Amino acid sequence: MAATQTDLSQVKVNRWTRTSLIGSPVALLVILLMFALPYITALSNIRALTDLLIFIIIGSMWNLMAGYGGMESVGQQAYIGLGAYGLVVTADLLGINIFLAIPLAGLIAGVIAFLLSFLAFRLIGGYFSIGTWVIAEVIKLIITQFPELGLGSGVTLYAMSGFDKDFRIALSYWLALIITALAVLVCVLLVRSRFGLGLTAVRDDATAAATSGVDVNRAKRVVFVISGIGTGLAGAIIAIQTLRVQPDSLFSVQWSVLMIFMVVVGGVGTIEGPIIGALIFWGLREALAEYGSFYLILLGVIAIVFALFFRDGIWGIVQKRRRFSIFPTGYTTTFGSIK
């Protein structure tokens, strides 16, 4: 027994692996280098890259909620719309500086997400998914009742009219890059934390987690609100990029479909999965968008194949063959690794 105790006392638990020690600094370096892209490439490419960053943000936020919190929402487009309209209200109607209005727009989406959680959490399983979609539609109908917000036809974001077009395109890209970095960082910190461990337990079995001392509703609510804030910030970036806030496009269920596609293909419940899924979706869109319906059919076929045969997604397949992690979210010991 004494020998066993001595051996156990020598066991070291580390969060950093060889790959994460390399991958995290490389990811940081890539982000820093990406800030220089508006100076070295065409603005049309910057617009496309801004779209990619928006996809990463919303994919990461949906994955945080579904992949770690076990809440499969089909109504996250509600917060895209709330973020965009929140920017119009704060920047145009209230006259707040645009750089302050952006985080306020995300905060507005988060506050509304907090209030809506008391309604949404009364539903479980498929009822929760459908309920979030209905909530998104109700929010859309409410917003379209205000003449100041353009009713059903939408409204123009005038707060950006004072900026040069080229600078506005670059600015929307830089803001999207900053928010993307923050979104991924928040996901990493949450998953690494004790709270993240409890959240994973809630995802796997809420009843068992509750009996182990985890406050299930609190854990879910925190993630629900964070996801709403991040998705709302993405909506604000969309408004800056397009200068037009239209309810039919912002509150379209297609946004949730894209989030689900990116996370399912990339890998549910991983930090890297939504990034890979966003890259795949963005690449397919850029290469095949001109083919119209064929492009949409291909996306559907890919989603079905992964849902049926590769449920862990691309990153899950990679990790099954070789333990690999870009971000330090797992645990390693002398006796092996624990995810």
XYZ file of C-alpha atoms in Angstrom:
339
model
C 0.000 0.000 0.000
C 2.849 2.363 0.841
C 4.446 1.720 -2.530
C 1.165 2.407 -4.265
C 0.739 5.689 -2.397
C 4.253 6.713 -3.346
C 3.605 5.954 -6.987
C 0.334 7.922 -6.988
C 1.998 10.896 -5.344
C 4.387 11.074 -8.287
C 1.640 11.241 -10.882
C 1.497 14.596 -12.671
C -1.648 15.957 -14.277
C -1.079 18.423 -17.097
C -3.446 20.312 -19.357
C -0.851 21.006 -22.033
C 0.128 18.359 -24.551
C 2.888 18.439 -27.127
C 0.438 19.380 -29.844
C -1.301 22.091 -27.809
C 2.073 23.572 -26.825
C 2.685 24.043 -30.539
C -0.870 24.533 -31.763
C -1.915 27.347 -29.413
C 1.057 29.654 -30.192
C 0.635 28.910 -33.907
C -3.073 29.800 -33.693
C -2.174 33.061 -31.938
C 0.450 33.842 -34.577
C -2.061 33.188 -37.380
C -4.544 35.598 -35.770
C -1.892 38.303 -35.446
C -0.815 37.854 -39.064
C -4.435 38.009 -40.229
C -4.685 41.588 -38.959
C -2.367 42.628 -41.795
C -4.440 41.056 -44.585
C -6.430 44.218 -45.498
C -3.112 45.810 -46.476
C -1.928 42.976 -48.698
C -4.987 41.503 -50.420
C -8.023 42.693 -52.359
C -11.029 43.988 -50.446
C -13.223 41.386 -52.129
C -11.133 38.744 -50.365
C -11.498 40.630 -47.089
C -15.286 40.528 -47.448
C -15.149 36.778 -47.995
C -12.852 36.296 -44.998
C -15.207 38.354 -42.840
C -17.963 35.900 -43.752
C -15.691 33.031 -42.709
C -15.026 34.647 -39.343
C -18.757 35.177 -38.787
C -19.314 31.489 -39.527
C -16.662 30.519 -36.975
C -18.273 32.741 -34.338
C -21.806 31.421 -34.746
C -20.599 27.827 -35.145
C -18.543 28.049 -31.954
C -21.443 29.566 -30.039
C -23.891 26.901 -31.197
C -21.371 24.185 -30.369
C -20.840 25.644 -26.896
C -24.547 25.397 -26.249
C -25.261 22.048 -27.945
C -21.917 20.272 -27.816
C -21.186 21.095 -24.186
C -24.541 22.145 -22.753
C -26.709 19.568 -24.498
C -29.137 22.234 -25.790
C -29.849 21.785 -29.495
C -31.392 25.086 -30.505
C -32.940 25.819 -33.888
C -33.568 29.442 -32.964
C -30.125 31.010 -32.657
C -31.000 33.300 -35.554
C -32.983 35.254 -32.960
C -29.730 36.600 -31.502
C -28.258 37.396 -34.890
C -31.271 39.605 -35.502
C -31.204 41.048 -31.984
C -27.514 41.910 -32.327
C -28.065 43.660 -35.646
C -31.137 45.577 -34.500
C -29.473 46.279 -31.163
C -26.687 48.034 -33.070
C -29.239 50.129 -34.968
C -30.958 51.131 -31.719
C -27.771 52.005 -29.835
C -25.791 53.604 -32.678
C -28.520 55.272 -34.778
C -31.473 55.905 -32.483
C -29.522 56.594 -29.277
C -26.465 58.116 -30.943
C -23.917 56.004 -29.060
C -20.442 55.730 -30.596
C -20.321 52.758 -32.952
C -17.364 51.164 -31.148
C -19.278 51.217 -27.872
C -22.548 50.279 -29.556
C -21.136 46.967 -30.813
C -20.515 45.403 -27.361
C -23.801 46.930 -26.182
C -25.591 45.137 -29.028
C -24.090 41.863 -27.856
C -25.094 42.674 -24.287
C -28.671 43.376 -25.393
C -28.805 39.956 -27.036
C -27.394 38.383 -23.870
C -29.933 40.068 -21.577
C -32.811 38.941 -23.790
C -31.311 35.431 -23.910
C -31.266 35.405 -20.095
C -34.944 36.385 -19.932
C -35.938 33.902 -22.638
C -34.102 31.073 -20.876
C -36.806 30.954 -18.205
C -39.301 30.152 -20.945
C -37.100 27.918 -23.128
C -35.875 25.785 -20.222
C -39.409 24.642 -19.535
C -39.028 22.569 -22.694
C -36.800 19.544 -23.212
C -35.482 17.536 -26.145
C -37.186 18.128 -29.456
C -39.667 20.479 -27.804
C -36.774 22.734 -26.813
C -35.477 22.791 -30.396
C -38.850 23.653 -31.897
C -39.586 26.076 -29.077
C -36.446 28.113 -29.721
C -37.410 28.380 -33.386
C -40.895 29.608 -32.441
C -39.355 32.140 -30.024
C -37.146 33.451 -32.838
C -40.183 33.917 -35.064
C -42.056 35.741 -32.313
C -39.112 38.098 -31.754
C -39.038 38.801 -35.470
C -42.757 39.626 -35.499
C -42.376 41.945 -32.501
C -39.465 43.848 -34.041
C -41.306 44.350 -37.328
C -44.033 46.255 -35.468
C -41.793 49.280 -34.798
C -41.739 52.016 -37.480
C -38.382 53.254 -36.131
C -36.911 49.879 -37.107
C -38.324 49.896 -40.613
C -41.283 47.609 -39.926
C -41.006 44.534 -42.175
C -38.795 46.147 -44.801
C -35.805 46.714 -42.538
C -33.643 49.762 -41.909
C -30.282 51.180 -42.977
C -27.418 51.499 -40.487
C -26.494 55.177 -40.812
C -23.855 55.152 -38.064
C -21.315 53.795 -40.557
C -22.048 56.355 -43.281
C -19.187 58.576 -42.151
C -16.588 55.905 -42.829
C -14.841 55.408 -46.156
C -16.031 52.252 -47.942
C -12.615 50.596 -48.004
C -12.019 51.371 -44.337
C -15.481 50.083 -43.410
C -14.766 46.761 -45.109
C -11.437 46.484 -43.308
C -13.015 47.577 -40.018
C -15.742 44.947 -40.182
C -13.032 42.350 -40.855
C -10.886 43.472 -37.911
C -13.870 43.522 -35.578
C -14.910 40.054 -36.741
C -11.364 38.797 -36.180
C -11.260 40.193 -32.631
C -14.665 38.721 -31.779
C -13.655 35.362 -33.284
C -10.534 35.252 -31.126
C -12.563 36.170 -28.029
C -15.248 33.582 -28.839
C -12.716 30.768 -29.167
C -10.867 31.938 -26.043
C -14.085 31.990 -23.998
C -14.917 28.462 -25.186
C -11.440 27.223 -24.212
C -11.549 28.845 -20.778
C -15.029 27.509 -20.059
C -14.161 23.965 -21.104
C -10.922 24.066 -19.070
C -12.675 25.267 -15.946
C -14.420 23.360 -13.182
C -17.638 24.836 -14.525
C -16.897 23.206 -17.896
C -16.501 19.817 -16.246
C -19.911 20.213 -14.645
C -21.346 21.387 -17.940
C -20.084 18.260 -19.690
C -21.733 16.175 -16.979
C -25.003 18.029 -17.610
C -24.735 17.282 -21.311
C -24.146 13.573 -20.735
C -26.784 13.059 -18.029
C -28.511 16.009 -16.384
C -30.060 13.856 -13.641
C -26.740 12.284 -12.675
C -25.058 15.704 -12.771
C -27.682 17.147 -10.443
C -27.226 14.326 -7.934
C -23.473 15.020 -8.027
C -24.004 18.602 -6.922
C -24.084 20.413 -10.276
C -26.609 23.250 -10.562
C -28.037 22.128 -13.909
C -30.201 25.163 -14.658
C -27.438 27.594 -13.723
C -24.900 25.805 -15.919
C -27.258 25.742 -18.897
C -28.321 29.353 -18.371
C -24.734 30.640 -18.319
C -23.966 28.900 -21.605
C -27.277 29.988 -23.113
C -26.507 33.628 -22.317
C -22.881 33.474 -23.500
C -24.031 31.896 -26.750
C -26.611 34.664 -27.148
C -23.974 37.361 -26.604
C -21.530 35.834 -29.087
C -24.202 35.275 -31.721
C -25.497 38.812 -31.149
C -22.020 40.227 -31.770
C -21.906 38.281 -35.029
C -25.229 39.904 -35.970
C -23.748 43.335 -35.265
C -20.832 42.571 -37.592
C -23.269 41.484 -40.301
C -25.069 44.824 -39.948
C -21.788 46.751 -40.272
C -20.763 44.715 -43.287
C -24.050 45.025 -45.192
C -25.246 48.415 -43.832
C -28.756 47.018 -44.087
C -30.766 45.291 -41.354
C -33.604 43.207 -42.779
C -35.750 40.900 -40.636
C -36.326 38.213 -43.268
C -32.605 37.613 -43.789
C -31.397 38.067 -40.207
C -34.117 35.960 -38.594
C -33.997 33.239 -41.239
C -33.819 29.690 -39.857
C -31.114 29.109 -42.460
C -28.615 30.570 -39.978
C -29.312 27.794 -37.495
C -29.126 25.225 -40.272
C -25.661 26.521 -41.181
C -24.553 26.383 -37.538
C -25.718 22.790 -37.224
C -24.045 21.824 -40.511
C -20.697 23.316 -39.513
C -20.681 21.717 -36.066
C -21.865 18.287 -37.241
C -19.287 18.138 -40.020
C -16.441 19.612 -37.976
C -17.075 17.745 -34.744
C -19.606 18.290 -31.953
C -18.233 18.977 -28.491
C -14.763 20.091 -29.603
C -13.200 23.536 -29.869
C -11.575 22.795 -33.211
C -14.653 21.196 -34.811
C -16.698 24.351 -35.547
C -13.610 26.042 -37.005
C -13.033 23.134 -39.383
C -16.739 22.961 -40.218
C -16.807 26.701 -40.948
C -13.780 26.367 -43.235
C -15.437 23.506 -45.122
C -18.760 25.289 -45.516
C -17.079 28.558 -46.524
C -14.851 26.761 -49.044
C -17.806 24.948 -50.603
C -19.798 28.165 -50.769
C -16.988 30.056 -52.459
C -16.324 27.264 -54.953
C -19.867 26.097 -55.741
C -22.210 29.005 -55.025
C -22.663 29.679 -58.743
C -24.154 26.216 -59.201
C -27.284 27.218 -57.302
C -29.421 24.302 -56.165
C -26.633 21.777 -56.778
C -24.580 23.539 -54.137
C -27.413 23.275 -51.595
C -28.030 19.611 -52.473
C -24.347 18.835 -51.946
C -24.408 20.473 -48.518
C -27.450 18.396 -47.599
C -25.823 15.151 -48.743
C -22.644 15.917 -46.783
C -24.642 16.678 -43.642
C -26.628 13.426 -43.955
C -23.488 11.335 -44.495
C -21.790 12.777 -41.428
C -24.918 12.506 -39.286
C -25.328 8.812 -40.186
C -21.780 7.489 -40.489
C -19.337 9.997 -38.958
C -21.142 11.381 -35.933
C -17.929 12.578 -34.303
C -17.182 14.808 -37.293
C -13.835 15.359 -38.963
C -12.052 16.370 -35.786
C -13.458 13.346 -33.987
C -12.061 11.089 -36.696
C -8.653 12.743 -36.342
C -8.645 12.300 -32.578
C -9.634 8.641 -32.795
C -6.615 7.856 -34.928
C -4.197 10.032 -33.021
C -4.524 12.036 -29.842
C -4.249 15.586 -31.136
C -5.444 18.890 -29.717
C -4.684 22.444 -30.776
C -6.087 23.957 -27.587
C -5.267 22.803 -24.026
C -8.703 21.599 -22.955
C -7.947 18.020 -21.896
C -5.932 16.364 -19.166
C -2.819 14.212 -19.488
C -1.223 11.993 -16.846
C 1.594 9.480 -16.679
C -1.075 6.754 -16.983
C -2.625 8.122 -20.182
C -5.043 10.895 -21.179
C -8.539 11.774 -20.164
C -10.737 13.935 -22.344
